[in-house]
Structures are given as C-alpha cells and as structure tokens.
mmCIF file with all atom_site columns, C-alpha atoms and ligand atoms in Angstrom:
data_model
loop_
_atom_site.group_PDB
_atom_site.id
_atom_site.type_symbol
_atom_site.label_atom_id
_atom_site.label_alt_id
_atom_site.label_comp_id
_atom_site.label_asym_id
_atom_site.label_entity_id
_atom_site.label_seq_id
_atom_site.pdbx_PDB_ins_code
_atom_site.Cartn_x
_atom_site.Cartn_y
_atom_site.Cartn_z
_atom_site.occupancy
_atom_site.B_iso_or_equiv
_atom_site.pdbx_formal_charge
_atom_site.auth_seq_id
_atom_site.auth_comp_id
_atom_site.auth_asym_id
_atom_site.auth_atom_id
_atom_site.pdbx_PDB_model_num
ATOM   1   C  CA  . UNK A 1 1   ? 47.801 -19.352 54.260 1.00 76.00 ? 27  UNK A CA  1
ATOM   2   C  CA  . UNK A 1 2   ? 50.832 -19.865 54.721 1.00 93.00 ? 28  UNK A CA  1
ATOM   3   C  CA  . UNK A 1 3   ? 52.027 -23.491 53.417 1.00 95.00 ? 29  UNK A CA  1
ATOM   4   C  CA  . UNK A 1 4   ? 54.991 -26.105 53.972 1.00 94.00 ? 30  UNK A CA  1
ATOM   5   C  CA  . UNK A 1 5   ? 56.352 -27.924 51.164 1.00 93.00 ? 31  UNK A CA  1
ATOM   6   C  CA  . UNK A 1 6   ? 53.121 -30.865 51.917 1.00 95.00 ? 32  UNK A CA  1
ATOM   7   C  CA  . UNK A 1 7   ? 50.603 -27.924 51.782 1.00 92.00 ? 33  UNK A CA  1
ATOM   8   C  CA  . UNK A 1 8   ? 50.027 -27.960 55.613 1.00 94.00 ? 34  UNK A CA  1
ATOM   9   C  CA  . UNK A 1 9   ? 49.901 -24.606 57.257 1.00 94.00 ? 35  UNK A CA  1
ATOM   10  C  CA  . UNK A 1 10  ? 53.192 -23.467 58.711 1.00 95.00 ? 36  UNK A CA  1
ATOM   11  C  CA  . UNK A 1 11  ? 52.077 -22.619 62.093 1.00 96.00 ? 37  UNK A CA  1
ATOM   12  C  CA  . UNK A 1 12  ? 50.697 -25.365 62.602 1.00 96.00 ? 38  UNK A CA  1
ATOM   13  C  CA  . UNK A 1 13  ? 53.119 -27.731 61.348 1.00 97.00 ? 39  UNK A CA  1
ATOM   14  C  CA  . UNK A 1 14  ? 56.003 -25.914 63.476 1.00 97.00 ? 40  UNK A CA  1
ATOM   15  C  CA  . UNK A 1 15  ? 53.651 -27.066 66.565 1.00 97.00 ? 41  UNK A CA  1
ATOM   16  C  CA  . UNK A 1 16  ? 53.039 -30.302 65.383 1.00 98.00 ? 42  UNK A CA  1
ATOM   17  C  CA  . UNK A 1 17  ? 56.891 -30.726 65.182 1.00 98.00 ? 43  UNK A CA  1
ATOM   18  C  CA  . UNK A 1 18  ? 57.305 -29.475 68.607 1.00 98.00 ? 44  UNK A CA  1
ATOM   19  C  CA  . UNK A 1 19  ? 54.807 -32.092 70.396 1.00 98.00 ? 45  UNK A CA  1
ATOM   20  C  CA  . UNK A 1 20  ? 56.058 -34.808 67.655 1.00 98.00 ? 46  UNK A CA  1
ATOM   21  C  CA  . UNK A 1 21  ? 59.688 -34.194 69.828 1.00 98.00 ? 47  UNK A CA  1
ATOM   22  C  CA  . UNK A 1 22  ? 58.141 -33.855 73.283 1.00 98.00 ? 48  UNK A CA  1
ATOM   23  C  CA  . UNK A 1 23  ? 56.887 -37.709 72.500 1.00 98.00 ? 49  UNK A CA  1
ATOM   24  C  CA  . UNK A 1 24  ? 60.509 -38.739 70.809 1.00 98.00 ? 50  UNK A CA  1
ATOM   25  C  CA  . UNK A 1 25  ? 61.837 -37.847 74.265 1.00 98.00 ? 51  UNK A CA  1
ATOM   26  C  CA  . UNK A 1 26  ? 58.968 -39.728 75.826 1.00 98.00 ? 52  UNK A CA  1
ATOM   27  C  CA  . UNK A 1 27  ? 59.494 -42.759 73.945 1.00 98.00 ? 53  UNK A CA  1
ATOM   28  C  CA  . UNK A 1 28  ? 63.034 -42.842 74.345 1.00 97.00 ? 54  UNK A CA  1
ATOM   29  C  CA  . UNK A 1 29  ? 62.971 -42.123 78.215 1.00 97.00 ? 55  UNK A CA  1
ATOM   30  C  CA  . UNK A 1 30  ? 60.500 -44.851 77.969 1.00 97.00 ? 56  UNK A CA  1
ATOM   31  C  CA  . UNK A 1 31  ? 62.602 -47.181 76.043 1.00 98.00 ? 57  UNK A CA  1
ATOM   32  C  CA  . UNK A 1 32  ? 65.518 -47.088 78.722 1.00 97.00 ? 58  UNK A CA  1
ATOM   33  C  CA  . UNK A 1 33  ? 62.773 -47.988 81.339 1.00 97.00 ? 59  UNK A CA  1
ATOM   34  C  CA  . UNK A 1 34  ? 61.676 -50.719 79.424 1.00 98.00 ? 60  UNK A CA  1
ATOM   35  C  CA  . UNK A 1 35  ? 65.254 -51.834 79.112 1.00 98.00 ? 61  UNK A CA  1
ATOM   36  C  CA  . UNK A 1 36  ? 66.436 -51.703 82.812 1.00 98.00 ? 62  UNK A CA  1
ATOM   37  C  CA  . UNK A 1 37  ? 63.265 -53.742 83.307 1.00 98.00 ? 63  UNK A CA  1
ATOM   38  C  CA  . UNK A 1 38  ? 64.264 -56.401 81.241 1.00 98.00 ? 64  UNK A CA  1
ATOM   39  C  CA  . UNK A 1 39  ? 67.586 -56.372 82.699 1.00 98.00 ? 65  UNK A CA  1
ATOM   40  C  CA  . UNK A 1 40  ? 66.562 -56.268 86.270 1.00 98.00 ? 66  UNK A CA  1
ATOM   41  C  CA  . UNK A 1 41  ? 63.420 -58.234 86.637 1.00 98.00 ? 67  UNK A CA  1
ATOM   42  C  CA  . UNK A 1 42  ? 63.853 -61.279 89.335 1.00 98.00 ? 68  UNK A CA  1
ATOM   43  C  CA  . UNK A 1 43  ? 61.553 -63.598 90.373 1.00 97.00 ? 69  UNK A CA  1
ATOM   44  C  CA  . UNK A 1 44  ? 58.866 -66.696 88.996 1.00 97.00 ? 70  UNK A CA  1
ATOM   45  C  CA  . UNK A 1 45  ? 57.564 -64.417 86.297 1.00 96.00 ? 71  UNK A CA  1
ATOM   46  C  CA  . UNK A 1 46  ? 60.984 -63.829 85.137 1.00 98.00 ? 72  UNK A CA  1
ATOM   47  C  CA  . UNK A 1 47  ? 60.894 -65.722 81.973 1.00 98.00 ? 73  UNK A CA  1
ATOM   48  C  CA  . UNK A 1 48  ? 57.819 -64.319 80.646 1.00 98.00 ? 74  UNK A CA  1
ATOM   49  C  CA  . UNK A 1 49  ? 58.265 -60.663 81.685 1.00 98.00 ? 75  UNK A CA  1
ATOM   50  C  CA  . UNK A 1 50  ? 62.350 -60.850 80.309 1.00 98.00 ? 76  UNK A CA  1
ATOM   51  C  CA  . UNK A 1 51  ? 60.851 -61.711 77.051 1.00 98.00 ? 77  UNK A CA  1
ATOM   52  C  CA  . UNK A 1 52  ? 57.337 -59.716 77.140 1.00 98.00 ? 78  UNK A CA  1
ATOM   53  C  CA  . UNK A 1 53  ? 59.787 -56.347 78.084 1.00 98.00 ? 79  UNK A CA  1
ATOM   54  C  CA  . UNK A 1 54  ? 61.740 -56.976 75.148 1.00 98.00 ? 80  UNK A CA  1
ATOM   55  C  CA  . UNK A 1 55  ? 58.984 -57.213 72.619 1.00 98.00 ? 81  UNK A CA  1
ATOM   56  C  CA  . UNK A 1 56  ? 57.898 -53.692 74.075 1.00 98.00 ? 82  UNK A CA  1
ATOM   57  C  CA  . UNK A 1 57  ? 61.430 -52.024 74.337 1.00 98.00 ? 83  UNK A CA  1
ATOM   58  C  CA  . UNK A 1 58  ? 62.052 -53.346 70.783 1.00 98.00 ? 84  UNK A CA  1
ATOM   59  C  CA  . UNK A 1 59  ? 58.221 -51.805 69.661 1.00 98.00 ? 85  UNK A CA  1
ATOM   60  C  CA  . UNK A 1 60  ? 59.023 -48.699 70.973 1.00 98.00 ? 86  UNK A CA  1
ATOM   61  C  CA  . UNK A 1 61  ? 62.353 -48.518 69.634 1.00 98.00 ? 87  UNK A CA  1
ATOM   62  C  CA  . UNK A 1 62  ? 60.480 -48.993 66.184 1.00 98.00 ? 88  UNK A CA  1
ATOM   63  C  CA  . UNK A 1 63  ? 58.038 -46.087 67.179 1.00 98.00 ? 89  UNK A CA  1
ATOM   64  C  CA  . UNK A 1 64  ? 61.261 -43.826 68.301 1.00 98.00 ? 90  UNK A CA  1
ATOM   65  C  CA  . UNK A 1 65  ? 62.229 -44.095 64.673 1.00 98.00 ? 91  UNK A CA  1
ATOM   66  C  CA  . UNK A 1 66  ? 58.936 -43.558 62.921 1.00 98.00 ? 92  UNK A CA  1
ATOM   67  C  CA  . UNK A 1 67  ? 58.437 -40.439 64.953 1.00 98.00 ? 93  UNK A CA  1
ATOM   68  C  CA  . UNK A 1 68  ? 61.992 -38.937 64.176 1.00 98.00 ? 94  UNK A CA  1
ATOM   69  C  CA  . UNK A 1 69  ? 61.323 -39.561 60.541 1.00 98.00 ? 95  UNK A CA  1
ATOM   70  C  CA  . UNK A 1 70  ? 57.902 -38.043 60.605 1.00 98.00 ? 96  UNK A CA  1
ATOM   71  C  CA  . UNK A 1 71  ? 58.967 -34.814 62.002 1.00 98.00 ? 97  UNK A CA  1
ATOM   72  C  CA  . UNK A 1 72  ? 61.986 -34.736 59.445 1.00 98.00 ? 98  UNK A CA  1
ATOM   73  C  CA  . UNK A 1 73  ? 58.982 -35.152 56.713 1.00 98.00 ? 99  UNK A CA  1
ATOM   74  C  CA  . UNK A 1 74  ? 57.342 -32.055 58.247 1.00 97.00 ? 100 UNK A CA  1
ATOM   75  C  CA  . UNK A 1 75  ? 60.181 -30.074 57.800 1.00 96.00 ? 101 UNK A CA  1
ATOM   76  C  CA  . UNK A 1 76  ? 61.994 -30.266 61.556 1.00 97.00 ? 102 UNK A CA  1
ATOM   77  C  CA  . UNK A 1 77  ? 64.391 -31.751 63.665 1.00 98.00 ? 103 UNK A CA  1
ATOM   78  C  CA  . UNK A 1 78  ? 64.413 -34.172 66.045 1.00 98.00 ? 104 UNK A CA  1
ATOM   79  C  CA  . UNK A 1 79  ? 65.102 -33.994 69.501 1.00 98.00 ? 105 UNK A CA  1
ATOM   80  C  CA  . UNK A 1 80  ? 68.685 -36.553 69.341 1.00 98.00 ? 106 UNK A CA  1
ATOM   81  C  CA  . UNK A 1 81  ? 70.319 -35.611 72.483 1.00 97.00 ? 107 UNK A CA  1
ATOM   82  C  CA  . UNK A 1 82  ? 69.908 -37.074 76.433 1.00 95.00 ? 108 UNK A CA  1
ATOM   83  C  CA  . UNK A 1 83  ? 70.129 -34.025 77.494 1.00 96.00 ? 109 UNK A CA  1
ATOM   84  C  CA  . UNK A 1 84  ? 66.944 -32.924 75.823 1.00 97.00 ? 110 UNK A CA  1
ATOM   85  C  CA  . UNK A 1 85  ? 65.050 -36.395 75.968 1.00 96.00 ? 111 UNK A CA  1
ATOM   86  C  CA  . UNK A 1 86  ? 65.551 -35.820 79.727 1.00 94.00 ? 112 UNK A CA  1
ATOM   87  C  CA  . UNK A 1 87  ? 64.448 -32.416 80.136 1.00 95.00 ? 113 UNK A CA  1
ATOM   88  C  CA  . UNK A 1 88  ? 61.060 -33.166 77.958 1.00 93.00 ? 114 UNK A CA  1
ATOM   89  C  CA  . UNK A 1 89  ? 60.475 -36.414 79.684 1.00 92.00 ? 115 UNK A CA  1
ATOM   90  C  CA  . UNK A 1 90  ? 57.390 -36.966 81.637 1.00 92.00 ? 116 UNK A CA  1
ATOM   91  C  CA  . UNK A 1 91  ? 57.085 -40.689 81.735 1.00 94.00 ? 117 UNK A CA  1
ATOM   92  C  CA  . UNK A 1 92  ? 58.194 -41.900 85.349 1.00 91.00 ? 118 UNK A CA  1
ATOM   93  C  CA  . UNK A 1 93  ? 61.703 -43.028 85.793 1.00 90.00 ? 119 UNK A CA  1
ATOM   94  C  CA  . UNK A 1 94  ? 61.832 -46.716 86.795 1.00 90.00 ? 120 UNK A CA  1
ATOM   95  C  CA  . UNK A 1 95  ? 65.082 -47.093 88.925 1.00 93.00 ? 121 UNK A CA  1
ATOM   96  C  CA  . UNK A 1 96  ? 65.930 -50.991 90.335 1.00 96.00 ? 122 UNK A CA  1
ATOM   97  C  CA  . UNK A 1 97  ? 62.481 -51.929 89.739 1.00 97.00 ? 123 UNK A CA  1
ATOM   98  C  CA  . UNK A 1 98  ? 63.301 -55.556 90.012 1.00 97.00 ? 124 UNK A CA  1
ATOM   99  C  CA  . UNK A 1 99  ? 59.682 -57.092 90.893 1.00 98.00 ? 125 UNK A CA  1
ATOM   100 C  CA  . UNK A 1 100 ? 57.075 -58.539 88.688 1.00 98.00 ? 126 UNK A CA  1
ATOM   101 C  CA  . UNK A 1 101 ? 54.150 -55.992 89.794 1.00 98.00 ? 127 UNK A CA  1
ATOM   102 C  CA  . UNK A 1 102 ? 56.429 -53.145 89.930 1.00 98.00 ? 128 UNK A CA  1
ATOM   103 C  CA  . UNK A 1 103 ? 57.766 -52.880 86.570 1.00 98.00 ? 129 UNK A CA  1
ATOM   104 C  CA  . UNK A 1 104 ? 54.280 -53.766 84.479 1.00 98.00 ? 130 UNK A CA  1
ATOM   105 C  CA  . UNK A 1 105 ? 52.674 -50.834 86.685 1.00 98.00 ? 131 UNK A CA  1
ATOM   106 C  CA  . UNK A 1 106 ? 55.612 -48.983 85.442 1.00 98.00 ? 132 UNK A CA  1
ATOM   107 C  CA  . UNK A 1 107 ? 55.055 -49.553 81.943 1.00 98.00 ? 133 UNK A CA  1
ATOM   108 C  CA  . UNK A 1 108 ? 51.219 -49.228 82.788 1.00 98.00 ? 134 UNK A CA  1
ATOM   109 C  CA  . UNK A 1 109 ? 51.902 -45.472 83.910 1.00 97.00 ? 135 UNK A CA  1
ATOM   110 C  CA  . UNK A 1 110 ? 54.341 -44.715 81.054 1.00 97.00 ? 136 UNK A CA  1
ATOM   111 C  CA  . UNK A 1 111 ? 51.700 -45.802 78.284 1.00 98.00 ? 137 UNK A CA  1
ATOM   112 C  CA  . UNK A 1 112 ? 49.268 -44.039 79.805 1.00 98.00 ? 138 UNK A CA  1
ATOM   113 C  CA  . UNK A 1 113 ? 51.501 -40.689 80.005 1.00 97.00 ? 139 UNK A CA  1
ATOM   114 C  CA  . UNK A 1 114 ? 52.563 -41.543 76.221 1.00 98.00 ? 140 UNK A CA  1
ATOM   115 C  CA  . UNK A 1 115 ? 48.943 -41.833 75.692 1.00 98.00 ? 141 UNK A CA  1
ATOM   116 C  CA  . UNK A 1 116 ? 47.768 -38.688 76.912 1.00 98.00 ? 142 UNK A CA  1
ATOM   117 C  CA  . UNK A 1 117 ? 50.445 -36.770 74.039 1.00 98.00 ? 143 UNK A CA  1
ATOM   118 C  CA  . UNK A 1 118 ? 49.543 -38.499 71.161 1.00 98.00 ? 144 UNK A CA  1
ATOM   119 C  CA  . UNK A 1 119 ? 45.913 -37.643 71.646 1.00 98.00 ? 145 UNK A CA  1
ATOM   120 C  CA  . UNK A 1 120 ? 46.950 -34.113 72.078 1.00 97.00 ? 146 UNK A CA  1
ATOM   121 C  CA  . UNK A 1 121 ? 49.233 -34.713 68.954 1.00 98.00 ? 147 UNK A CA  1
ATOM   122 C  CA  . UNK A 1 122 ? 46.172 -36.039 67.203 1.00 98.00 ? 148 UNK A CA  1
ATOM   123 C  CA  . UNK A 1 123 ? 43.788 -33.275 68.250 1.00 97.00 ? 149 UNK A CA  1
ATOM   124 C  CA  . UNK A 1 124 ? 46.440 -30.972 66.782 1.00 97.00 ? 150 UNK A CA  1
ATOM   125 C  CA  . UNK A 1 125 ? 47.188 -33.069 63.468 1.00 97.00 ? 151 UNK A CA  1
ATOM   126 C  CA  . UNK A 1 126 ? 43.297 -33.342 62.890 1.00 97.00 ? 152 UNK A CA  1
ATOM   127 C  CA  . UNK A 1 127 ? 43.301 -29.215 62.721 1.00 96.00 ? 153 UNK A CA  1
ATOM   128 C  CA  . UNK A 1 128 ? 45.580 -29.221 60.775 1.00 96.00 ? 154 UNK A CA  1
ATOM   129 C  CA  . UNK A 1 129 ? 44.734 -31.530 58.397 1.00 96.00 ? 155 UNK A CA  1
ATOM   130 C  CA  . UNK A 1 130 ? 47.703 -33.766 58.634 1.00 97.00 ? 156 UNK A CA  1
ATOM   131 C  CA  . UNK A 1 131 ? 46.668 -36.803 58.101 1.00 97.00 ? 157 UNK A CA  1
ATOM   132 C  CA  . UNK A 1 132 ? 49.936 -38.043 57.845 1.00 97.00 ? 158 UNK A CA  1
ATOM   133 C  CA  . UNK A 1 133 ? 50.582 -37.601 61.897 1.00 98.00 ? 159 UNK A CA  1
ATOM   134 C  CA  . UNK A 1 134 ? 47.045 -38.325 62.179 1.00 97.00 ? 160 UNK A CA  1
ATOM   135 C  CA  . UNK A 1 135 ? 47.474 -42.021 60.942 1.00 98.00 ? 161 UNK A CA  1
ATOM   136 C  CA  . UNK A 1 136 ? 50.407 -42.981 62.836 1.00 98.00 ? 162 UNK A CA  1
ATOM   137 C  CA  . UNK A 1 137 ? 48.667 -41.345 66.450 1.00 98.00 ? 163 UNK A CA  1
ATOM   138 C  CA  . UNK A 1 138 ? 45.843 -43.414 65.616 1.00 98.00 ? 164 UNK A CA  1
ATOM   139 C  CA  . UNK A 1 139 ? 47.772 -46.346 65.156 1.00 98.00 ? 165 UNK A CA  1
ATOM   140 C  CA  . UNK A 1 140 ? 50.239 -45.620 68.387 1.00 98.00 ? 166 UNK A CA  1
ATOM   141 C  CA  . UNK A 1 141 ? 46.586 -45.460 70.205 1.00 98.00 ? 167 UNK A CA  1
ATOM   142 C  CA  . UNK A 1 142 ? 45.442 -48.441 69.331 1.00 98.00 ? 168 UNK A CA  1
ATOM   143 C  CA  . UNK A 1 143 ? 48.401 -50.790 69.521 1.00 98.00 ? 169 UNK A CA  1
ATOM   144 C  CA  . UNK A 1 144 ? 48.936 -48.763 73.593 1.00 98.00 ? 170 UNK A CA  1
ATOM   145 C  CA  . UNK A 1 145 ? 45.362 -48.842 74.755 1.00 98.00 ? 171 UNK A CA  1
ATOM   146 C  CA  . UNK A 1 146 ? 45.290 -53.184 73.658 1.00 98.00 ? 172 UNK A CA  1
ATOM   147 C  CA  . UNK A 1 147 ? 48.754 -53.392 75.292 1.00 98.00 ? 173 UNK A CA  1
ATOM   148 C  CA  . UNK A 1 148 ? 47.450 -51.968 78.701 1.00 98.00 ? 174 UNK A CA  1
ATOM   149 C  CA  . UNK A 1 149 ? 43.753 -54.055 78.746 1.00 98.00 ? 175 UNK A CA  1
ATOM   150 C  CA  . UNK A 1 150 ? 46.323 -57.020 78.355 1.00 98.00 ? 176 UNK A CA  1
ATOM   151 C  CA  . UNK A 1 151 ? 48.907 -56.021 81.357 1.00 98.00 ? 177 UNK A CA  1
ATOM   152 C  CA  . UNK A 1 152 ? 45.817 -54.610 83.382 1.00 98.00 ? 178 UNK A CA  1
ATOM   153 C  CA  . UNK A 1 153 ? 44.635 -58.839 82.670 1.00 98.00 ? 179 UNK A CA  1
ATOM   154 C  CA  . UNK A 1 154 ? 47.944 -59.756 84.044 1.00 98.00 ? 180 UNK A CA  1
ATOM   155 C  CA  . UNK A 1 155 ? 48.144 -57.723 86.834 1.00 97.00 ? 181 UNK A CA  1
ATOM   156 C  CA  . UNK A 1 156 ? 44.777 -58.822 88.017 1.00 95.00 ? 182 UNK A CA  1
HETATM 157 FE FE1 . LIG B 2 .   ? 68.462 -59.017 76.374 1.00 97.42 ? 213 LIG B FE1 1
#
C-alpha cells in the first residue's frame, strides 16, 4: 500500500482531502449566510436571533479553521478562494432574509446539507482508517444534529 507520511493510504487520503474542501466551501458559504442573517434580521425575535446567529457564525468560523488545518495535516490544500467556495457550494444562498422564520429555516437547510457531507466524509475516513477526520465528523455531527432538534423547538 501505498502510504502518506500518517500511514494512511494515498488514494484514499487524496479523496478525503477533496470532500474535506467541498465542506470548507460549505462552511464558509454557510458562514456568510449566517452573517447576513445576523445583520438583517428585523422584528420581536430580533434580540435573541442577532445574538443566537452570532454564536453559530462564530462556531462555524471555528469549524472553517479546524477543517483547513486538517486537510493541511493530510498532506493538501485548502480550498482559500471565493471563487472556489462558490463553485463547491451547495448550502442555499440566503439573500435579504430579514424574518425570524425565514432565516432559522435557512440555517435549518444549510445544517442539514452540511450534514449530509460529513457523513459521507465519515463513511470515507472510517475506510480509511483515519481516525483523525473520523473524530472531528463525529463531533461536527453531534454538535449539528443538537443544534437543529433545538431550532426545530423554536420554530414550532
Ligand atoms: Fe455583530
């Protein structure tokens, strides 16, 4: 076999690193989202959801950073330019999404696409062994699917 500097296989590592950058561009797209809804939200709930936006835009900034560094470990590079986050993106784009309802089903959908990566991500890492990736889609899974039950409660 074939082996990267951590033992993994090569193969499968390169893949790894190219899903590990399809969710960079994810998250970031995501981030910007988050951001315009914390800018733009209007309305009773706007103290709460100004605030409850920034804790998630400032969570996922966190994860945008952790994922970068994690495909630099295995040996690649990370996506780093709009131009790519854009063309990789798959989250919905949330445009002067200004009402309560509106923007937490936005960030309902977006977790939910984010979701959907990192368990392909973690089918891959578990294949190959990488427990490294493993660990952190785990942990990204957990943290998302709690984060939705609890806007799912808010929305009703
Ligand atoms: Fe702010």
């Amino acid at each position: 076999m074939n082996t990267t500097v951590l033992g993994l296989d090569k193969e499968k590592s390169i893949e790894l690193v190219n899903e590990l950058n399809t969710l960079l561009a994810n998250f970031q797209v995501y981030y910007q989202n988050v951001r315009g809804l914390h800018w733009n939200i209007k309305g009773k709930s706007f103290f709460e959801l100004h605030v409850k936006f920034e804790e998630l835009y400032t969570d996922s900034q966190l994860k945008v950073d952790l994922i970068a560094e994690r495909i630099l470990t295995l040996q690649g590079t990370p996506l780093h330019t709009f131009d790519d986050y854009i063309k990789a993106a798959k989250v919905p784009v949330g445009k002067n999404i200004s009402k309560d309802v509106d923007a937490v089903e936005l960030v309902v959908k977006s977790l939910a696409e984010l979701l959907q990566i990192e368990r392909s991500i973690l089918d891959l890492s578990d294949n190959a062994a990488d427990e490294g990736t493993n660990s952190m889609m785990s942990d990204f899974i957990a943290e998302q699917e709690k984060t939705i039950w609890m806007l799912n409660a808010w929305l009703g």
